[in-house]
JSON list of C-alpha atoms in Angstrom, two decimals:
[
{"chain": "A", "resi": 726, "resn": "UNK", "atom": "CA", "xyz": [0.00, 0.00, 0.00]},
{"chain": "A", "resi": 727, "resn": "UNK", "atom": "CA", "xyz": [2.89, 2.38, 0.78]},
{"chain": "A", "resi": 728, "resn": "UNK", "atom": "CA", "xyz": [4.40, 1.61, -2.63]},
{"chain": "A", "resi": 729, "resn": "UNK", "atom": "CA", "xyz": [1.15, 2.54, -4.32]},
{"chain": "A", "resi": 730, "resn": "UNK", "atom": "CA", "xyz": [0.84, 5.74, -2.29]},
{"chain": "A", "resi": 731, "resn": "UNK", "atom": "CA", "xyz": [4.39, 6.83, -3.16]},
{"chain": "A", "resi": 732, "resn": "UNK", "atom": "CA", "xyz": [3.79, 6.25, -6.86]},
{"chain": "A", "resi": 733, "resn": "UNK", "atom": "CA", "xyz": [0.29, 7.76, -7.14]},
{"chain": "A", "resi": 734, "resn": "UNK", "atom": "CA", "xyz": [0.32, 10.75, -4.78]},
{"chain": "A", "resi": 735, "resn": "UNK", "atom": "CA", "xyz": [2.82, 12.89, -6.76]},
{"chain": "A", "resi": 736, "resn": "UNK", "atom": "CA", "xyz": [0.69, 12.44, -9.90]},
{"chain": "A", "resi": 737, "resn": "UNK", "atom": "CA", "xyz": [-2.55, 13.81, -8.43]},
{"chain": "A", "resi": 738, "resn": "UNK", "atom": "CA", "xyz": [-1.89, 17.49, -9.39]},
{"chain": "A", "resi": 739, "resn": "UNK", "atom": "CA", "xyz": [-1.20, 16.50, -13.01]},
{"chain": "A", "resi": 740, "resn": "UNK", "atom": "CA", "xyz": [-4.33, 14.32, -13.06]},
{"chain": "A", "resi": 741, "resn": "UNK", "atom": "CA", "xyz": [-6.40, 17.21, -11.70]},
{"chain": "A", "resi": 742, "resn": "UNK", "atom": "CA", "xyz": [-4.96, 19.61, -14.28]},
{"chain": "A", "resi": 743, "resn": "UNK", "atom": "CA", "xyz": [-5.75, 17.25, -17.14]},
{"chain": "A", "resi": 744, "resn": "UNK", "atom": "CA", "xyz": [-9.22, 16.52, -15.78]},
{"chain": "A", "resi": 745, "resn": "UNK", "atom": "CA", "xyz": [-10.00, 20.23, -15.44]},
{"chain": "A", "resi": 746, "resn": "UNK", "atom": "CA", "xyz": [-8.91, 20.86, -19.00]},
{"chain": "A", "resi": 747, "resn": "UNK", "atom": "CA", "xyz": [-11.09, 18.00, -20.25]},
{"chain": "A", "resi": 748, "resn": "UNK", "atom": "CA", "xyz": [-14.16, 18.69, -18.13]},
{"chain": "A", "resi": 749, "resn": "UNK", "atom": "CA", "xyz": [-13.94, 22.51, -18.01]},
{"chain": "A", "resi": 750, "resn": "UNK", "atom": "CA", "xyz": [-15.60, 22.37, -14.58]},
{"chain": "A", "resi": 751, "resn": "UNK", "atom": "CA", "xyz": [-13.74, 22.17, -11.29]},
{"chain": "A", "resi": 752, "resn": "UNK", "atom": "CA", "xyz": [-16.26, 20.01, -9.43]},
{"chain": "A", "resi": 753, "resn": "UNK", "atom": "CA", "xyz": [-16.68, 17.55, -12.30]},
{"chain": "A", "resi": 754, "resn": "UNK", "atom": "CA", "xyz": [-12.90, 17.36, -12.72]},
{"chain": "A", "resi": 755, "resn": "UNK", "atom": "CA", "xyz": [-12.37, 16.64, -9.03]},
{"chain": "A", "resi": 756, "resn": "UNK", "atom": "CA", "xyz": [-15.05, 13.94, -9.17]},
{"chain": "A", "resi": 757, "resn": "UNK", "atom": "CA", "xyz": [-13.36, 12.46, -12.22]},
{"chain": "A", "resi": 758, "resn": "UNK", "atom": "CA", "xyz": [-9.96, 12.36, -10.48]},
{"chain": "A", "resi": 759, "resn": "UNK", "atom": "CA", "xyz": [-11.55, 10.75, -7.43]},
{"chain": "A", "resi": 760, "resn": "UNK", "atom": "CA", "xyz": [-13.18, 8.10, -9.64]},
{"chain": "A", "resi": 761, "resn": "UNK", "atom": "CA", "xyz": [-9.83, 7.55, -11.37]},
{"chain": "A", "resi": 762, "resn": "UNK", "atom": "CA", "xyz": [-7.98, 7.10, -8.09]},
{"chain": "A", "resi": 763, "resn": "UNK", "atom": "CA", "xyz": [-10.71, 4.83, -6.74]},
{"chain": "A", "resi": 764, "resn": "UNK", "atom": "CA", "xyz": [-10.47, 2.65, -9.81]},
{"chain": "A", "resi": 765, "resn": "UNK", "atom": "CA", "xyz": [-6.67, 2.62, -9.66]},
{"chain": "A", "resi": 766, "resn": "UNK", "atom": "CA", "xyz": [-6.68, 1.56, -6.01]},
{"chain": "A", "resi": 767, "resn": "UNK", "atom": "CA", "xyz": [-9.29, -1.15, -6.54]},
{"chain": "A", "resi": 768, "resn": "UNK", "atom": "CA", "xyz": [-7.48, -2.51, -9.60]},
{"chain": "A", "resi": 769, "resn": "UNK", "atom": "CA", "xyz": [-3.88, -1.97, -8.53]},
{"chain": "A", "resi": 770, "resn": "UNK", "atom": "CA", "xyz": [-3.23, -5.69, -8.87]},
{"chain": "A", "resi": 771, "resn": "UNK", "atom": "CA", "xyz": [-4.24, -5.52, -12.58]},
{"chain": "A", "resi": 772, "resn": "UNK", "atom": "CA", "xyz": [-1.64, -2.96, -13.62]},
{"chain": "A", "resi": 773, "resn": "UNK", "atom": "CA", "xyz": [1.27, -4.14, -15.65]},
{"chain": "A", "resi": 774, "resn": "UNK", "atom": "CA", "xyz": [4.85, -3.38, -14.79]},
{"chain": "A", "resi": 775, "resn": "UNK", "atom": "CA", "xyz": [5.68, -0.09, -16.37]},
{"chain": "A", "resi": 776, "resn": "UNK", "atom": "CA", "xyz": [4.75, 3.54, -16.14]},
{"chain": "A", "resi": 777, "resn": "UNK", "atom": "CA", "xyz": [2.10, 4.19, -13.48]},
{"chain": "A", "resi": 778, "resn": "UNK", "atom": "CA", "xyz": [1.64, 7.72, -14.84]},
{"chain": "A", "resi": 779, "resn": "UNK", "atom": "CA", "xyz": [0.50, 6.54, -18.26]},
{"chain": "A", "resi": 780, "resn": "UNK", "atom": "CA", "xyz": [-1.76, 3.93, -16.64]},
{"chain": "A", "resi": 781, "resn": "UNK", "atom": "CA", "xyz": [-3.46, 6.58, -14.46]},
{"chain": "A", "resi": 782, "resn": "UNK", "atom": "CA", "xyz": [-3.89, 8.98, -17.37]},
{"chain": "A", "resi": 783, "resn": "UNK", "atom": "CA", "xyz": [-5.42, 6.14, -19.40]},
{"chain": "A", "resi": 784, "resn": "UNK", "atom": "CA", "xyz": [-7.93, 5.43, -16.63]},
{"chain": "A", "resi": 785, "resn": "UNK", "atom": "CA", "xyz": [-8.75, 9.14, -16.30]},
{"chain": "A", "resi": 786, "resn": "UNK", "atom": "CA", "xyz": [-9.15, 9.60, -20.05]},
{"chain": "A", "resi": 787, "resn": "UNK", "atom": "CA", "xyz": [-11.39, 6.55, -20.43]},
{"chain": "A", "resi": 788, "resn": "UNK", "atom": "CA", "xyz": [-13.59, 7.66, -17.52]},
{"chain": "A", "resi": 789, "resn": "UNK", "atom": "CA", "xyz": [-13.91, 11.11, -19.09]},
{"chain": "A", "resi": 790, "resn": "UNK", "atom": "CA", "xyz": [-14.88, 9.64, -22.46]},
{"chain": "A", "resi": 791, "resn": "UNK", "atom": "CA", "xyz": [-17.53, 7.52, -20.75]},
{"chain": "A", "resi": 792, "resn": "UNK", "atom": "CA", "xyz": [-18.90, 10.60, -18.98]},
{"chain": "A", "resi": 793, "resn": "UNK", "atom": "CA", "xyz": [-18.98, 12.57, -22.25]},
{"chain": "A", "resi": 794, "resn": "UNK", "atom": "CA", "xyz": [-20.95, 9.76, -23.89]},
{"chain": "A", "resi": 795, "resn": "UNK", "atom": "CA", "xyz": [-23.44, 9.63, -21.02]},
{"chain": "A", "resi": 796, "resn": "UNK", "atom": "CA", "xyz": [-23.80, 13.41, -21.00]},
{"chain": "A", "resi": 797, "resn": "UNK", "atom": "CA", "xyz": [-24.37, 13.48, -24.77]},
{"chain": "A", "resi": 798, "resn": "UNK", "atom": "CA", "xyz": [-27.19, 10.98, -24.51]},
{"chain": "A", "resi": 799, "resn": "UNK", "atom": "CA", "xyz": [-28.78, 12.67, -21.48]},
{"chain": "A", "resi": 800, "resn": "UNK", "atom": "CA", "xyz": [-28.17, 16.31, -22.19]},
{"chain": "A", "resi": 801, "resn": "UNK", "atom": "CA", "xyz": [-26.93, 18.93, -19.72]},
{"chain": "A", "resi": 802, "resn": "UNK", "atom": "CA", "xyz": [-28.12, 18.89, -16.12]},
{"chain": "A", "resi": 803, "resn": "UNK", "atom": "CA", "xyz": [-28.05, 21.96, -13.90]},
{"chain": "A", "resi": 804, "resn": "UNK", "atom": "CA", "xyz": [-29.39, 21.54, -10.35]},
{"chain": "A", "resi": 805, "resn": "UNK", "atom": "CA", "xyz": [-31.05, 24.92, -9.76]},
{"chain": "A", "resi": 806, "resn": "UNK", "atom": "CA", "xyz": [-31.44, 24.39, -6.01]},
{"chain": "A", "resi": 807, "resn": "UNK", "atom": "CA", "xyz": [-27.71, 23.93, -5.53]},
{"chain": "A", "resi": 808, "resn": "UNK", "atom": "CA", "xyz": [-26.60, 26.75, -7.83]},
{"chain": "A", "resi": 809, "resn": "UNK", "atom": "CA", "xyz": [-25.88, 30.28, -6.66]},
{"chain": "A", "resi": 810, "resn": "UNK", "atom": "CA", "xyz": [-26.08, 33.37, -8.82]},
{"chain": "A", "resi": 811, "resn": "UNK", "atom": "CA", "xyz": [-22.29, 33.68, -8.72]},
{"chain": "A", "resi": 812, "resn": "UNK", "atom": "CA", "xyz": [-21.81, 30.38, -10.54]},
{"chain": "A", "resi": 813, "resn": "UNK", "atom": "CA", "xyz": [-23.78, 31.54, -13.58]},
{"chain": "A", "resi": 814, "resn": "UNK", "atom": "CA", "xyz": [-21.09, 33.99, -14.54]},
{"chain": "A", "resi": 815, "resn": "UNK", "atom": "CA", "xyz": [-18.70, 36.51, -13.14]},
{"chain": "A", "resi": 816, "resn": "UNK", "atom": "CA", "xyz": [-16.63, 39.33, -14.50]},
{"chain": "A", "resi": 817, "resn": "UNK", "atom": "CA", "xyz": [-12.92, 38.76, -14.86]},
{"chain": "A", "resi": 818, "resn": "UNK", "atom": "CA", "xyz": [-10.89, 40.51, -12.20]},
{"chain": "A", "resi": 819, "resn": "UNK", "atom": "CA", "xyz": [-7.64, 40.54, -14.15]},
{"chain": "A", "resi": 820, "resn": "UNK", "atom": "CA", "xyz": [-6.50, 40.61, -17.73]},
{"chain": "A", "resi": 821, "resn": "UNK", "atom": "CA", "xyz": [-4.66, 37.33, -17.17]},
{"chain": "A", "resi": 822, "resn": "UNK", "atom": "CA", "xyz": [-7.91, 35.64, -16.27]},
{"chain": "A", "resi": 823, "resn": "UNK", "atom": "CA", "xyz": [-9.47, 36.89, -19.51]},
{"chain": "A", "resi": 824, "resn": "UNK", "atom": "CA", "xyz": [-6.56, 35.54, -21.53]},
{"chain": "A", "resi": 825, "resn": "UNK", "atom": "CA", "xyz": [-6.78, 32.23, -19.69]},
{"chain": "A", "resi": 826, "resn": "UNK", "atom": "CA", "xyz": [-10.51, 31.99, -20.39]},
{"chain": "A", "resi": 827, "resn": "UNK", "atom": "CA", "xyz": [-9.93, 32.91, -24.03]},
{"chain": "A", "resi": 828, "resn": "UNK", "atom": "CA", "xyz": [-7.34, 30.16, -24.45]},
{"chain": "A", "resi": 829, "resn": "UNK", "atom": "CA", "xyz": [-9.66, 27.64, -22.75]},
{"chain": "A", "resi": 830, "resn": "UNK", "atom": "CA", "xyz": [-12.49, 28.68, -25.07]},
{"chain": "A", "resi": 831, "resn": "UNK", "atom": "CA", "xyz": [-10.25, 28.22, -28.09]},
{"chain": "A", "resi": 832, "resn": "UNK", "atom": "CA", "xyz": [-9.14, 24.83, -26.75]},
{"chain": "A", "resi": 833, "resn": "UNK", "atom": "CA", "xyz": [-12.79, 23.87, -26.32]},
{"chain": "A", "resi": 834, "resn": "UNK", "atom": "CA", "xyz": [-13.35, 24.53, -30.03]},
{"chain": "A", "resi": 835, "resn": "UNK", "atom": "CA", "xyz": [-10.83, 21.84, -30.94]},
{"chain": "A", "resi": 836, "resn": "UNK", "atom": "CA", "xyz": [-12.19, 18.38, -31.67]},
{"chain": "A", "resi": 837, "resn": "UNK", "atom": "CA", "xyz": [-12.02, 16.09, -28.63]},
{"chain": "A", "resi": 838, "resn": "UNK", "atom": "CA", "xyz": [-9.36, 13.83, -30.13]},
{"chain": "A", "resi": 839, "resn": "UNK", "atom": "CA", "xyz": [-7.06, 16.74, -30.99]},
{"chain": "A", "resi": 840, "resn": "UNK", "atom": "CA", "xyz": [-7.66, 18.47, -27.64]},
{"chain": "A", "resi": 841, "resn": "UNK", "atom": "CA", "xyz": [-6.79, 15.31, -25.69]},
{"chain": "A", "resi": 842, "resn": "UNK", "atom": "CA", "xyz": [-3.51, 14.83, -27.57]},
{"chain": "A", "resi": 843, "resn": "UNK", "atom": "CA", "xyz": [-2.55, 18.50, -27.23]},
{"chain": "A", "resi": 844, "resn": "UNK", "atom": "CA", "xyz": [-3.23, 18.51, -23.49]},
{"chain": "A", "resi": 845, "resn": "UNK", "atom": "CA", "xyz": [-1.33, 15.29, -22.84]},
{"chain": "A", "resi": 846, "resn": "UNK", "atom": "CA", "xyz": [1.74, 16.32, -24.83]},
{"chain": "A", "resi": 847, "resn": "UNK", "atom": "CA", "xyz": [1.89, 20.10, -24.30]},
{"chain": "A", "resi": 848, "resn": "UNK", "atom": "CA", "xyz": [0.45, 20.50, -20.80]},
{"chain": "A", "resi": 849, "resn": "UNK", "atom": "CA", "xyz": [1.13, 17.18, -19.09]},
{"chain": "A", "resi": 850, "resn": "UNK", "atom": "CA", "xyz": [4.49, 16.72, -20.84]},
{"chain": "A", "resi": 851, "resn": "UNK", "atom": "CA", "xyz": [3.87, 13.14, -21.88]},
{"chain": "A", "resi": 852, "resn": "UNK", "atom": "CA", "xyz": [5.97, 11.82, -24.75]},
{"chain": "A", "resi": 853, "resn": "UNK", "atom": "CA", "xyz": [4.28, 11.00, -28.03]},
{"chain": "A", "resi": 854, "resn": "UNK", "atom": "CA", "xyz": [4.60, 7.31, -27.21]},
{"chain": "A", "resi": 855, "resn": "UNK", "atom": "CA", "xyz": [3.04, 7.78, -23.76]},
{"chain": "A", "resi": 856, "resn": "UNK", "atom": "CA", "xyz": [0.19, 9.81, -25.21]},
{"chain": "A", "resi": 857, "resn": "UNK", "atom": "CA", "xyz": [-0.38, 7.10, -27.83]},
{"chain": "A", "resi": 858, "resn": "UNK", "atom": "CA", "xyz": [-0.53, 4.52, -25.07]},
{"chain": "A", "resi": 859, "resn": "UNK", "atom": "CA", "xyz": [-2.93, 6.61, -22.94]},
{"chain": "A", "resi": 860, "resn": "UNK", "atom": "CA", "xyz": [-5.27, 7.22, -25.87]},
{"chain": "A", "resi": 861, "resn": "UNK", "atom": "CA", "xyz": [-4.78, 3.74, -27.35]},
{"chain": "A", "resi": 862, "resn": "UNK", "atom": "CA", "xyz": [-3.94, 5.09, -30.80]},
{"chain": "A", "resi": 863, "resn": "UNK", "atom": "CA", "xyz": [-0.91, 4.69, -33.09]},
{"chain": "A", "resi": 864, "resn": "UNK", "atom": "CA", "xyz": [2.08, 7.00, -32.66]},
{"chain": "A", "resi": 865, "resn": "UNK", "atom": "CA", "xyz": [1.58, 8.47, -36.13]},
{"chain": "A", "resi": 866, "resn": "UNK", "atom": "CA", "xyz": [-2.00, 9.39, -35.23]},
{"chain": "A", "resi": 867, "resn": "UNK", "atom": "CA", "xyz": [-0.73, 11.23, -32.16]},
{"chain": "A", "resi": 868, "resn": "UNK", "atom": "CA", "xyz": [1.67, 13.25, -34.28]},
{"chain": "A", "resi": 869, "resn": "UNK", "atom": "CA", "xyz": [-0.99, 13.97, -36.89]},
{"chain": "A", "resi": 870, "resn": "UNK", "atom": "CA", "xyz": [-3.59, 15.03, -34.33]},
{"chain": "A", "resi": 871, "resn": "UNK", "atom": "CA", "xyz": [-1.06, 17.15, -32.46]},
{"chain": "A", "resi": 872, "resn": "UNK", "atom": "CA", "xyz": [-0.04, 18.91, -35.65]},
{"chain": "A", "resi": 873, "resn": "UNK", "atom": "CA", "xyz": [-3.67, 19.54, -36.54]},
{"chain": "A", "resi": 874, "resn": "UNK", "atom": "CA", "xyz": [-4.46, 20.77, -33.04]},
{"chain": "A", "resi": 875, "resn": "UNK", "atom": "CA", "xyz": [-1.54, 23.18, -33.01]},
{"chain": "A", "resi": 876, "resn": "UNK", "atom": "CA", "xyz": [-2.47, 24.51, -36.44]},
{"chain": "A", "resi": 877, "resn": "UNK", "atom": "CA", "xyz": [-6.16, 24.98, -35.55]},
{"chain": "A", "resi": 878, "resn": "UNK", "atom": "CA", "xyz": [-5.29, 26.60, -32.23]},
{"chain": "A", "resi": 879, "resn": "UNK", "atom": "CA", "xyz": [-2.89, 28.98, -33.97]},
{"chain": "A", "resi": 880, "resn": "UNK", "atom": "CA", "xyz": [-5.64, 29.90, -36.44]},
{"chain": "A", "resi": 881, "resn": "UNK", "atom": "CA", "xyz": [-8.05, 30.53, -33.57]},
{"chain": "A", "resi": 882, "resn": "UNK", "atom": "CA", "xyz": [-5.53, 32.68, -31.72]},
{"chain": "A", "resi": 883, "resn": "UNK", "atom": "CA", "xyz": [-4.74, 34.71, -34.84]},
{"chain": "A", "resi": 884, "resn": "UNK", "atom": "CA", "xyz": [-8.46, 35.32, -35.28]},
{"chain": "A", "resi": 885, "resn": "UNK", "atom": "CA", "xyz": [-8.97, 33.19, -38.32]},
{"chain": "A", "resi": 886, "resn": "UNK", "atom": "CA", "xyz": [-6.54, 35.23, -40.46]},
{"chain": "A", "resi": 887, "resn": "UNK", "atom": "CA", "xyz": [-5.09, 32.02, -41.88]},
{"chain": "A", "resi": 888, "resn": "UNK", "atom": "CA", "xyz": [-8.57, 30.86, -42.85]},
{"chain": "A", "resi": 889, "resn": "UNK", "atom": "CA", "xyz": [-8.90, 33.79, -45.27]},
{"chain": "A", "resi": 890, "resn": "UNK", "atom": "CA", "xyz": [-6.59, 31.93, -47.69]},
{"chain": "A", "resi": 891, "resn": "UNK", "atom": "CA", "xyz": [-9.12, 29.11, -48.02]},
{"chain": "A", "resi": 892, "resn": "UNK", "atom": "CA", "xyz": [-11.03, 29.00, -51.29]},
{"chain": "A", "resi": 893, "resn": "UNK", "atom": "CA", "xyz": [-14.67, 28.06, -50.89]},
{"chain": "A", "resi": 894, "resn": "UNK", "atom": "CA", "xyz": [-16.05, 25.57, -53.38]},
{"chain": "A", "resi": 895, "resn": "UNK", "atom": "CA", "xyz": [-19.44, 25.71, -55.01]},
{"chain": "A", "resi": 896, "resn": "UNK", "atom": "CA", "xyz": [-21.54, 22.60, -55.20]},
{"chain": "A", "resi": 897, "resn": "UNK", "atom": "CA", "xyz": [-22.54, 21.54, -58.70]},
{"chain": "A", "resi": 898, "resn": "UNK", "atom": "CA", "xyz": [-26.17, 20.57, -59.03]}
]
């Protein structure tokens, strides 16, 4: 048990950061991390020798995907009784917070597969191979998605200036 604690505890901040980026909601992200850690503890005997970090990120990612699927089929749920007026929206207190929110909004516009790869590689500092293992996709797909994510994010940040070079096609009827 001490071995597990020494391996898992230092990874909790990175798991929370990744979960918050995926879920875009602090409470949901914390719940997701708790579910991930619960699953890791209950299935510790099933892990293979190797990188515990990649194993935990795989669990977290798969739990998030399952939640996204459930949410898509159910639709959004907002408990009115438990919600205060402050949680509906608040003005930014600092310019940095506005920039942060703007970057998160631009990240949210990326397709889920590209966003996941970008977050794992750029934010969580996983190698391409580790990200491929976490997402259960080929290494070449990681590189392709990462390239596409970086390009789309750059276009979003530049305000779509790069998109002005795109020629629109007419459909022939």
